[in-house]
Amino acid sequence: MGRVVRATQTQTRAVESLARAIGYADVVDAIARGVDACDGDGVPGVWCRCDGDRGCAVEVIRASGKGLTGTLPRDLERGSLSALRTLDLSSNALR
């Protein structure tokens, strides 16, 4: 069986921080259950790129039209999700 490559703790914390800040309960609940942030089947709206032994990096977060509210956290500004290419939070009530 091959080695399982997972998101870094920094990536997972950043995704969780964003999800908490904007009220994306499905993602918060999945991470609380121990689902890896880059497990495409377990964390809704999060897609990653995995690169061998270097691990996985969150590239896409889509949460359009989820009725989300809140404010984006500073984690995004500091580069915790440095590989993020797409952040779709359209059709929500975010500040």
PDB file of N, CA and C in Angstrom:
ATOM      1  N   MET A   1       0.842  -1.179   0.000  1.00  0.00           N
ATOM      2  CA  MET A   1       0.000   0.000   0.000  1.00  0.00           C
ATOM      3  C   MET A   1       0.885   1.239   0.000  1.00  0.00           C
ATOM      4  N   GLY A   2       0.540   2.243  -0.786  1.00  0.00           N
ATOM      5  CA  GLY A   2       1.308   3.481  -0.885  1.00  0.00           C
ATOM      6  C   GLY A   2       1.167   4.361   0.339  1.00  0.00           C
ATOM      7  N   ARG A   3       2.102   5.253   0.471  1.00  0.00           N
ATOM      8  CA  ARG A   3       2.105   6.208   1.581  1.00  0.00           C
ATOM      9  C   ARG A   3       1.005   7.245   1.362  1.00  0.00           C
ATOM     10  N   VAL A   4       0.265   7.543   2.401  1.00  0.00           N
ATOM     11  CA  VAL A   4      -0.794   8.541   2.314  1.00  0.00           C
ATOM     12  C   VAL A   4      -0.187   9.923   2.524  1.00  0.00           C
ATOM     13  N   VAL A   5      -0.421  10.815   1.584  1.00  0.00           N
ATOM     14  CA  VAL A   5       0.087  12.177   1.675  1.00  0.00           C
ATOM     15  C   VAL A   5      -1.064  13.075   2.100  1.00  0.00           C
ATOM     16  N   ARG A   6      -0.835  13.880   3.129  1.00  0.00           N
ATOM     17  CA  ARG A   6      -1.901  14.683   3.711  1.00  0.00           C
ATOM     18  C   ARG A   6      -1.526  16.157   3.703  1.00  0.00           C
ATOM     19  N   ALA A   7      -2.526  16.979   3.975  1.00  0.00           N
ATOM     20  CA  ALA A   7      -2.283  18.413   4.131  1.00  0.00           C
ATOM     21  C   ALA A   7      -1.431  18.647   5.373  1.00  0.00           C
ATOM     22  N   THR A   8      -0.666  19.723   5.360  1.00  0.00           N
ATOM     23  CA  THR A   8       0.106  20.067   6.550  1.00  0.00           C
ATOM     24  C   THR A   8      -0.852  20.572   7.628  1.00  0.00           C
ATOM     25  N   GLN A   9      -0.404  20.558   8.867  1.00  0.00           N
ATOM     26  CA  GLN A   9      -1.223  21.104   9.952  1.00  0.00           C
ATOM     27  C   GLN A   9      -1.511  22.579   9.709  1.00  0.00           C
ATOM     28  N   THR A  10      -0.558  23.300   9.156  1.00  0.00           N
ATOM     29  CA  THR A  10      -0.754  24.718   8.865  1.00  0.00           C
ATOM     30  C   THR A  10      -1.884  24.904   7.873  1.00  0.00           C
ATOM     31  N   GLN A  11      -1.903  24.085   6.827  1.00  0.00           N
ATOM     32  CA  GLN A  11      -2.963  24.161   5.828  1.00  0.00           C
ATOM     33  C   GLN A  11      -4.324  23.838   6.462  1.00  0.00           C
ATOM     34  N   THR A  12      -4.367  22.772   7.242  1.00  0.00           N
ATOM     35  CA  THR A  12      -5.624  22.361   7.864  1.00  0.00           C
ATOM     36  C   THR A  12      -6.124  23.428   8.822  1.00  0.00           C
ATOM     37  N   ARG A  13      -5.226  24.000   9.629  1.00  0.00           N
ATOM     38  CA  ARG A  13      -5.633  25.071  10.558  1.00  0.00           C
ATOM     39  C   ARG A  13      -6.138  26.294   9.808  1.00  0.00           C
ATOM     40  N   ALA A  14      -5.498  26.621   8.690  1.00  0.00           N
ATOM     41  CA  ALA A  14      -5.922  27.777   7.899  1.00  0.00           C
ATOM     42  C   ALA A  14      -7.304  27.556   7.300  1.00  0.00           C
ATOM     43  N   VAL A  15      -7.554  26.345   6.784  1.00  0.00           N
ATOM     44  CA  VAL A  15      -8.880  26.032   6.239  1.00  0.00           C
ATOM     45  C   VAL A  15      -9.923  26.089   7.354  1.00  0.00           C
ATOM     46  N   GLU A  16      -9.587  25.517   8.507  1.00  0.00           N
ATOM     47  CA  GLU A  16     -10.522  25.540   9.637  1.00  0.00           C
ATOM     48  C   GLU A  16     -10.774  26.974  10.106  1.00  0.00           C
ATOM     49  N   SER A  17      -9.742  27.789  10.175  1.00  0.00           N
ATOM     50  CA  SER A  17      -9.886  29.177  10.596  1.00  0.00           C
ATOM     51  C   SER A  17     -10.802  29.939   9.647  1.00  0.00           C
ATOM     52  N   LEU A  18     -10.595  29.749   8.361  1.00  0.00           N
ATOM     53  CA  LEU A  18     -11.458  30.393   7.372  1.00  0.00           C
ATOM     54  C   LEU A  18     -12.895  29.912   7.534  1.00  0.00           C
ATOM     55  N   ALA A  19     -13.084  28.603   7.655  1.00  0.00           N
ATOM     56  CA  ALA A  19     -14.430  28.040   7.785  1.00  0.00           C
ATOM     57  C   ALA A  19     -15.144  28.566   9.032  1.00  0.00           C
ATOM     58  N   ARG A  20     -14.428  28.641  10.147  1.00  0.00           N
ATOM     59  CA  ARG A  20     -15.037  29.182  11.379  1.00  0.00           C
ATOM     60  C   ARG A  20     -15.420  30.646  11.205  1.00  0.00           C
ATOM     61  N   ALA A  21     -14.529  31.421  10.609  1.00  0.00           N
ATOM     62  CA  ALA A  21     -14.752  32.860  10.458  1.00  0.00           C
ATOM     63  C   ALA A  21     -15.970  33.166   9.588  1.00  0.00           C
ATOM     64  N   ILE A  22     -16.213  32.318   8.594  1.00  0.00           N
ATOM     65  CA  ILE A  22     -17.319  32.596   7.686  1.00  0.00           C
ATOM     66  C   ILE A  22     -18.535  31.713   7.943  1.00  0.00           C
ATOM     67  N   GLY A  23     -18.475  30.888   8.976  1.00  0.00           N
ATOM     68  CA  GLY A  23     -19.625  30.075   9.354  1.00  0.00           C
ATOM     69  C   GLY A  23     -19.879  28.871   8.463  1.00  0.00           C
ATOM     70  N   TYR A  24     -18.825  28.295   7.892  1.00  0.00           N
ATOM     71  CA  TYR A  24     -18.969  27.136   7.016  1.00  0.00           C
ATOM     72  C   TYR A  24     -18.903  25.873   7.880  1.00  0.00           C
ATOM     73  N   ALA A  25     -20.025  25.564   8.511  1.00  0.00           N
ATOM     74  CA  ALA A  25     -20.106  24.502   9.513  1.00  0.00           C
ATOM     75  C   ALA A  25     -19.743  23.119   8.962  1.00  0.00           C
ATOM     76  N   ASP A  26     -20.064  22.829   7.716  1.00  0.00           N
ATOM     77  CA  ASP A  26     -19.747  21.515   7.152  1.00  0.00           C
ATOM     78  C   ASP A  26     -18.244  21.254   7.169  1.00  0.00           C
ATOM     79  N   VAL A  27     -17.460  22.264   6.865  1.00  0.00           N
ATOM     80  CA  VAL A  27     -16.003  22.119   6.860  1.00  0.00           C
ATOM     81  C   VAL A  27     -15.477  22.021   8.290  1.00  0.00           C
ATOM     82  N   VAL A  28     -15.967  22.876   9.178  1.00  0.00           N
ATOM     83  CA  VAL A  28     -15.551  22.841  10.585  1.00  0.00           C
ATOM     84  C   VAL A  28     -15.844  21.468  11.176  1.00  0.00           C
ATOM     85  N   ASP A  29     -17.029  20.947  10.920  1.00  0.00           N
ATOM     86  CA  ASP A  29     -17.413  19.629  11.450  1.00  0.00           C
ATOM     87  C   ASP A  29     -16.529  18.517  10.898  1.00  0.00           C
ATOM     88  N   ALA A  30     -16.227  18.569   9.600  1.00  0.00           N
ATOM     89  CA  ALA A  30     -15.387  17.537   8.996  1.00  0.00           C
ATOM     90  C   ALA A  30     -13.997  17.530   9.623  1.00  0.00           C
ATOM     91  N   ILE A  31     -13.404  18.695   9.791  1.00  0.00           N
ATOM     92  CA  ILE A  31     -12.065  18.777  10.380  1.00  0.00           C
ATOM     93  C   ILE A  31     -12.100  18.346  11.847  1.00  0.00           C
ATOM     94  N   ALA A  32     -13.159  18.696  12.557  1.00  0.00           N
ATOM     95  CA  ALA A  32     -13.298  18.275  13.959  1.00  0.00           C
ATOM     96  C   ALA A  32     -13.373  16.743  14.068  1.00  0.00           C
ATOM     97  N   ARG A  33     -13.916  16.092  13.046  1.00  0.00           N
ATOM     98  CA  ARG A  33     -13.985  14.621  13.027  1.00  0.00           C
ATOM     99  C   ARG A  33     -12.645  14.005  12.638  1.00  0.00           C
ATOM    100  N   GLY A  34     -11.647  14.849  12.326  1.00  0.00           N
ATOM    101  CA  GLY A  34     -10.332  14.349  11.986  1.00  0.00           C
ATOM    102  C   GLY A  34     -10.117  14.118  10.500  1.00  0.00           C
ATOM    103  N   VAL A  35     -11.062  14.585   9.674  1.00  0.00           N
ATOM    104  CA  VAL A  35     -10.907  14.443   8.235  1.00  0.00           C
ATOM    105  C   VAL A  35      -9.812  15.403   7.768  1.00  0.00           C
ATOM    106  N   ASP A  36      -8.929  14.924   6.930  1.00  0.00           N
ATOM    107  CA  ASP A  36      -7.848  15.749   6.406  1.00  0.00           C
ATOM    108  C   ASP A  36      -8.409  16.826   5.478  1.00  0.00           C
ATOM    109  N   ALA A  37      -7.852  18.019   5.539  1.00  0.00           N
ATOM    110  CA  ALA A  37      -8.327  19.129   4.701  1.00  0.00           C
ATOM    111  C   ALA A  37      -8.240  18.802   3.219  1.00  0.00           C
ATOM    112  N   CYS A  38      -7.344  17.906   2.846  1.00  0.00           N
ATOM    113  CA  CYS A  38      -7.186  17.556   1.432  1.00  0.00           C
ATOM    114  C   CYS A  38      -7.887  16.251   1.067  1.00  0.00           C
ATOM    115  N   ASP A  39      -8.764  15.775   1.925  1.00  0.00           N
ATOM    116  CA  ASP A  39      -9.564  14.599   1.601  1.00  0.00           C
ATOM    117  C   ASP A  39     -10.787  15.077   0.832  1.00  0.00           C
ATOM    118  N   GLY A  40     -10.724  15.001  -0.481  1.00  0.00           N
ATOM    119  CA  GLY A  40     -11.787  15.518  -1.332  1.00  0.00           C
ATOM    120  C   GLY A  40     -13.157  14.944  -1.045  1.00  0.00           C
ATOM    121  N   ASP A  41     -13.214  13.752  -0.487  1.00  0.00           N
ATOM    122  CA  ASP A  41     -14.503  13.143  -0.175  1.00  0.00           C
ATOM    123  C   ASP A  41     -15.042  13.578   1.177  1.00  0.00           C
ATOM    124  N   GLY A  42     -14.180  14.132   2.041  1.00  0.00           N
ATOM    125  CA  GLY A  42     -14.604  14.418   3.400  1.00  0.00           C
ATOM    126  C   GLY A  42     -14.788  15.878   3.745  1.00  0.00           C
ATOM    127  N   VAL A  43     -14.132  16.776   3.017  1.00  0.00           N
ATOM    128  CA  VAL A  43     -14.228  18.202   3.302  1.00  0.00           C
ATOM    129  C   VAL A  43     -14.859  18.887   2.087  1.00  0.00           C
ATOM    130  N   PRO A  44     -16.118  19.299   2.217  1.00  0.00           N
ATOM    131  CA  PRO A  44     -16.825  19.867   1.067  1.00  0.00           C
ATOM    132  C   PRO A  44     -16.218  21.175   0.573  1.00  0.00           C
ATOM    133  N   GLY A  45     -16.085  21.290  -0.730  1.00  0.00           N
ATOM    134  CA  GLY A  45     -15.651  22.538  -1.342  1.00  0.00           C
ATOM    135  C   GLY A  45     -14.169  22.829  -1.289  1.00  0.00           C
ATOM    136  N   VAL A  46     -13.344  21.875  -0.839  1.00  0.00           N
ATOM    137  CA  VAL A  46     -11.900  22.092  -0.741  1.00  0.00           C
ATOM    138  C   VAL A  46     -11.192  21.098  -1.659  1.00  0.00           C
ATOM    139  N   TRP A  47     -10.334  21.628  -2.548  1.00  0.00           N
ATOM    140  CA  TRP A  47      -9.557  20.782  -3.448  1.00  0.00           C
ATOM    141  C   TRP A  47      -8.087  21.102  -3.277  1.00  0.00           C
ATOM    142  N   CYS A  48      -7.262  20.060  -3.394  1.00  0.00           N
ATOM    143  CA  CYS A  48      -5.832  20.193  -3.155  1.00  0.00           C
ATOM    144  C   CYS A  48      -5.017  19.610  -4.303  1.00  0.00           C
ATOM    145  N   ARG A  49      -3.755  19.994  -4.323  1.00  0.00           N
ATOM    146  CA  ARG A  49      -2.774  19.384  -5.213  1.00  0.00           C
ATOM    147  C   ARG A  49      -1.785  18.652  -4.312  1.00  0.00           C
ATOM    148  N   CYS A  50      -1.556  17.390  -4.597  1.00  0.00           N
ATOM    149  CA  CYS A  50      -0.613  16.610  -3.806  1.00  0.00           C
ATOM    150  C   CYS A  50       0.613  16.308  -4.650  1.00  0.00           C
ATOM    151  N   ASP A  51       1.786  16.454  -4.023  1.00  0.00           N
ATOM    152  CA  ASP A  51       3.041  16.336  -4.745  1.00  0.00           C
ATOM    153  C   ASP A  51       3.990  15.415  -3.996  1.00  0.00           C
ATOM    154  N   GLY A  52       3.801  14.134  -4.177  1.00  0.00           N
ATOM    155  CA  GLY A  52       4.700  13.142  -3.590  1.00  0.00           C
ATOM    156  C   GLY A  52       4.947  13.341  -2.110  1.00  0.00           C
ATOM    157  N   ASP A  53       6.210  13.298  -1.720  1.00  0.00           N
ATOM    158  CA  ASP A  53       6.580  13.404  -0.317  1.00  0.00           C
ATOM    159  C   ASP A  53       6.436  14.819   0.250  1.00  0.00           C
ATOM    160  N   ARG A  54       6.270  15.801  -0.623  1.00  0.00           N
ATOM    161  CA  ARG A  54       6.166  17.182  -0.135  1.00  0.00           C
ATOM    162  C   ARG A  54       4.804  17.492   0.459  1.00  0.00           C
ATOM    163  N   GLY A  55       3.853  16.630   0.283  1.00  0.00           N
ATOM    164  CA  GLY A  55       2.536  16.838   0.879  1.00  0.00           C
ATOM    165  C   GLY A  55       1.538  17.463  -0.071  1.00  0.00           C
ATOM    166  N   CYS A  56       0.443  17.896   0.503  1.00  0.00           N
ATOM    167  CA  CYS A  56      -0.656  18.465  -0.271  1.00  0.00           C
ATOM    168  C   CYS A  56      -0.802  19.945   0.056  1.00  0.00           C
ATOM    169  N   ALA A  57      -1.316  20.671  -0.907  1.00  0.00           N
ATOM    170  CA  ALA A  57      -1.543  22.103  -0.718  1.00  0.00           C
ATOM    171  C   ALA A  57      -2.948  22.441  -1.196  1.00  0.00           C
ATOM    172  N   VAL A  58      -3.670  23.205  -0.393  1.00  0.00           N
ATOM    173  CA  VAL A  58      -5.019  23.628  -0.752  1.00  0.00           C
ATOM    174  C   VAL A  58      -4.914  24.622  -1.905  1.00  0.00           C
ATOM    175  N   GLU A  59      -5.574  24.298  -3.018  1.00  0.00           N
ATOM    176  CA  GLU A  59      -5.558  25.175  -4.189  1.00  0.00           C
ATOM    177  C   GLU A  59      -6.902  25.838  -4.453  1.00  0.00           C
ATOM    178  N   VAL A  60      -8.003  25.191  -4.066  1.00  0.00           N
ATOM    179  CA  VAL A  60      -9.332  25.701  -4.393  1.00  0.00           C
ATOM    180  C   VAL A  60     -10.252  25.548  -3.190  1.00  0.00           C
ATOM    181  N   ILE A  61     -10.973  26.621  -2.881  1.00  0.00           N
ATOM    182  CA  ILE A  61     -12.061  26.568  -1.902  1.00  0.00           C
ATOM    183  C   ILE A  61     -13.272  27.194  -2.573  1.00  0.00           C
ATOM    184  N   ARG A  62     -14.330  26.406  -2.689  1.00  0.00           N
ATOM    185  CA  ARG A  62     -15.570  26.897  -3.298  1.00  0.00           C
ATOM    186  C   ARG A  62     -16.697  26.780  -2.280  1.00  0.00           C
ATOM    187  N   ALA A  63     -17.289  27.923  -1.967  1.00  0.00           N
ATOM    188  CA  ALA A  63     -18.394  27.959  -1.009  1.00  0.00           C
ATOM    189  C   ALA A  63     -19.430  28.974  -1.470  1.00  0.00           C
ATOM    190  N   SER A  64     -19.690  28.978  -2.761  1.00  0.00           N
ATOM    191  CA  SER A  64     -20.640  29.928  -3.334  1.00  0.00           C
ATOM    192  C   SER A  64     -22.070  29.583  -2.914  1.00  0.00           C
ATOM    193  N   GLY A  65     -22.826  30.611  -2.532  1.00  0.00           N
ATOM    194  CA  GLY A  65     -24.243  30.437  -2.230  1.00  0.00           C
ATOM    195  C   GLY A  65     -24.556  29.557  -1.041  1.00  0.00           C
ATOM    196  N   LYS A  66     -23.703  29.540  -0.043  1.00  0.00           N
ATOM    197  CA  LYS A  66     -23.901  28.698   1.143  1.00  0.00           C
ATOM    198  C   LYS A  66     -24.567  29.451   2.298  1.00  0.00           C
ATOM    199  N   GLY A  67     -24.937  30.717   2.087  1.00  0.00           N
ATOM    200  CA  GLY A  67     -25.554  31.493   3.165  1.00  0.00           C
ATOM    201  C   GLY A  67     -24.566  31.848   4.262  1.00  0.00           C
ATOM    202  N   LEU A  68     -23.304  31.993   3.901  1.00  0.00           N
ATOM    203  CA  LEU A  68     -22.255  32.246   4.882  1.00  0.00           C
ATOM    204  C   LEU A  68     -22.194  33.721   5.257  1.00  0.00           C
ATOM    205  N   THR A  69     -21.823  33.975   6.513  1.00  0.00           N
ATOM    206  CA  THR A  69     -21.657  35.335   7.015  1.00  0.00           C
ATOM    207  C   THR A  69     -20.343  35.392   7.790  1.00  0.00           C
ATOM    208  N   GLY A  70     -19.852  36.563   8.004  1.00  0.00           N
ATOM    209  CA  GLY A  70     -18.624  36.708   8.779  1.00  0.00           C
ATOM    210  C   GLY A  70     -17.594  37.524   8.028  1.00  0.00           C
ATOM    211  N   THR A  71     -16.359  37.422   8.495  1.00  0.00           N
ATOM    212  CA  THR A  71     -15.254  38.195   7.946  1.00  0.00           C
ATOM    213  C   THR A  71     -14.098  37.254   7.641  1.00  0.00           C
ATOM    214  N   LEU A  72     -13.405  37.467   6.536  1.00  0.00           N
ATOM    215  CA  LEU A  72     -12.256  36.636   6.209  1.00  0.00           C
ATOM    216  C   LEU A  72     -11.161  36.807   7.262  1.00  0.00           C
ATOM    217  N   PRO A  73     -10.544  35.699   7.697  1.00  0.00           N
ATOM    218  CA  PRO A  73      -9.494  35.784   8.719  1.00  0.00           C
ATOM    219  C   PRO A  73      -8.166  36.272   8.142  1.00  0.00           C
ATOM    220  N   ARG A  74      -7.299  36.723   9.020  1.00  0.00           N
ATOM    221  CA  ARG A  74      -5.974  37.213   8.619  1.00  0.00           C
ATOM    222  C   ARG A  74      -5.088  36.104   8.052  1.00  0.00           C
ATOM    223  N   ASP A  75      -5.382  34.841   8.351  1.00  0.00           N
ATOM    224  CA  ASP A  75      -4.572  33.734   7.837  1.00  0.00           C
ATOM    225  C   ASP A  75      -4.394  33.821   6.326  1.00  0.00           C
ATOM    226  N   LEU A  76      -5.407  34.275   5.630  1.00  0.00           N
ATOM    227  CA  LEU A  76      -5.295  34.393   4.184  1.00  0.00           C
ATOM    228  C   LEU A  76      -4.292  35.470   3.812  1.00  0.00           C
ATOM    229  N   GLU A  77      -4.261  36.540   4.578  1.00  0.00           N
ATOM    230  CA  GLU A  77      -3.341  37.638   4.307  1.00  0.00           C
ATOM    231  C   GLU A  77      -1.889  37.252   4.576  1.00  0.00           C
ATOM    232  N   ARG A  78      -1.653  36.386   5.539  1.00  0.00           N
ATOM    233  CA  ARG A  78      -0.291  36.019   5.925  1.00  0.00           C
ATOM    234  C   ARG A  78       0.271  34.875   5.083  1.00  0.00           C
ATOM    235  N   GLY A  79      -0.518  34.333   4.195  1.00  0.00           N
ATOM    236  CA  GLY A  79      -0.002  33.315   3.301  1.00  0.00           C
ATOM    237  C   GLY A  79      -0.075  31.888   3.792  1.00  0.00           C
ATOM    238  N   SER A  80      -0.891  31.603   4.813  1.00  0.00           N
ATOM    239  CA  SER A  80      -1.022  30.219   5.272  1.00  0.00           C
ATOM    240  C   SER A  80      -1.571  29.324   4.173  1.00  0.00           C
ATOM    241  N   LEU A  81      -2.328  29.906   3.285  1.00  0.00           N
ATOM    242  CA  LEU A  81      -2.851  29.169   2.140  1.00  0.00           C
ATOM    243  C   LEU A  81      -2.171  29.691   0.874  1.00  0.00           C
ATOM    244  N   SER A  82      -0.852  29.613   0.866  1.00  0.00           N
ATOM    245  CA  SER A  82      -0.061  30.236  -0.203  1.00  0.00           C
ATOM    246  C   SER A  82      -0.298  29.615  -1.581  1.00  0.00           C
ATOM    247  N   ALA A  83      -0.776  28.390  -1.650  1.00  0.00           N
ATOM    248  CA  ALA A  83      -1.030  27.757  -2.946  1.00  0.00           C
ATOM    249  C   ALA A  83      -2.448  28.006  -3.450  1.00  0.00           C
ATOM    250  N   LEU A  84      -3.252  28.717  -2.663  1.00  0.00           N
ATOM    251  CA  LEU A  84      -4.644  28.953  -3.034  1.00  0.00           C
ATOM    252  C   LEU A  84      -4.725  29.742  -4.335  1.00  0.00           C
ATOM    253  N   ARG A  85      -5.389  29.162  -5.332  1.00  0.00           N
ATOM    254  CA  ARG A  85      -5.583  29.817  -6.633  1.00  0.00           C
ATOM    255  C   ARG A  85      -7.000  30.342  -6.784  1.00  0.00           C
ATOM    256  N   THR A  86      -7.971  29.633  -6.185  1.00  0.00           N
ATOM    257  CA  THR A  86      -9.371  30.012  -6.328  1.00  0.00           C
ATOM    258  C   THR A  86     -10.036  30.022  -4.963  1.00  0.00           C
ATOM    259  N   LEU A  87     -10.654  31.135  -4.633  1.00  0.00           N
ATOM    260  CA  LEU A  87     -11.466  31.259  -3.421  1.00  0.00           C
ATOM    261  C   LEU A  87     -12.798  31.834  -3.874  1.00  0.00           C
ATOM    262  N   ASP A  88     -13.795  30.984  -4.007  1.00  0.00           N
ATOM    263  CA  ASP A  88     -15.103  31.403  -4.492  1.00  0.00           C
ATOM    264  C   ASP A  88     -16.074  31.462  -3.321  1.00  0.00           C
ATOM    265  N   LEU A  89     -16.323  32.670  -2.857  1.00  0.00           N
ATOM    266  CA  LEU A  89     -17.262  32.899  -1.762  1.00  0.00           C
ATOM    267  C   LEU A  89     -18.426  33.776  -2.243  1.00  0.00           C
ATOM    268  N   SER A  90     -18.667  33.744  -3.536  1.00  0.00           N
ATOM    269  CA  SER A  90     -19.721  34.588  -4.115  1.00  0.00           C
ATOM    270  C   SER A  90     -21.101  34.177  -3.596  1.00  0.00           C
ATOM    271  N   SER A  91     -22.030  35.106  -3.700  1.00  0.00           N
ATOM    272  CA  SER A  91     -23.429  34.892  -3.314  1.00  0.00           C
ATOM    273  C   SER A  91     -23.572  34.490  -1.843  1.00  0.00           C
ATOM    274  N   ASN A  92     -22.809  35.116  -0.981  1.00  0.00           N
ATOM    275  CA  ASN A  92     -22.899  34.967   0.469  1.00  0.00           C
ATOM    276  C   ASN A  92     -22.980  36.377   1.062  1.00  0.00           C
ATOM    277  N   ALA A  93     -23.117  36.459   2.365  1.00  0.00           N
ATOM    278  CA  ALA A  93     -23.212  37.765   3.033  1.00  0.00           C
ATOM    279  C   ALA A  93     -21.959  38.000   3.868  1.00  0.00           C
ATOM    280  N   LEU A  94     -20.791  37.915   3.239  1.00  0.00           N
ATOM    281  CA  LEU A  94     -19.523  38.093   3.941  1.00  0.00           C
ATOM    282  C   LEU A  94     -19.081  39.535   3.957  1.00  0.00           C
ATOM    283  N   ARG A  95     -18.297  39.857   4.999  1.00  0.00           N
ATOM    284  CA  ARG A  95     -17.730  41.214   5.106  1.00  0.00           C
ATOM    285  C   ARG A  95     -16.238  41.137   4.910  1.00  0.00           C
TER     286      ARG A  95
END
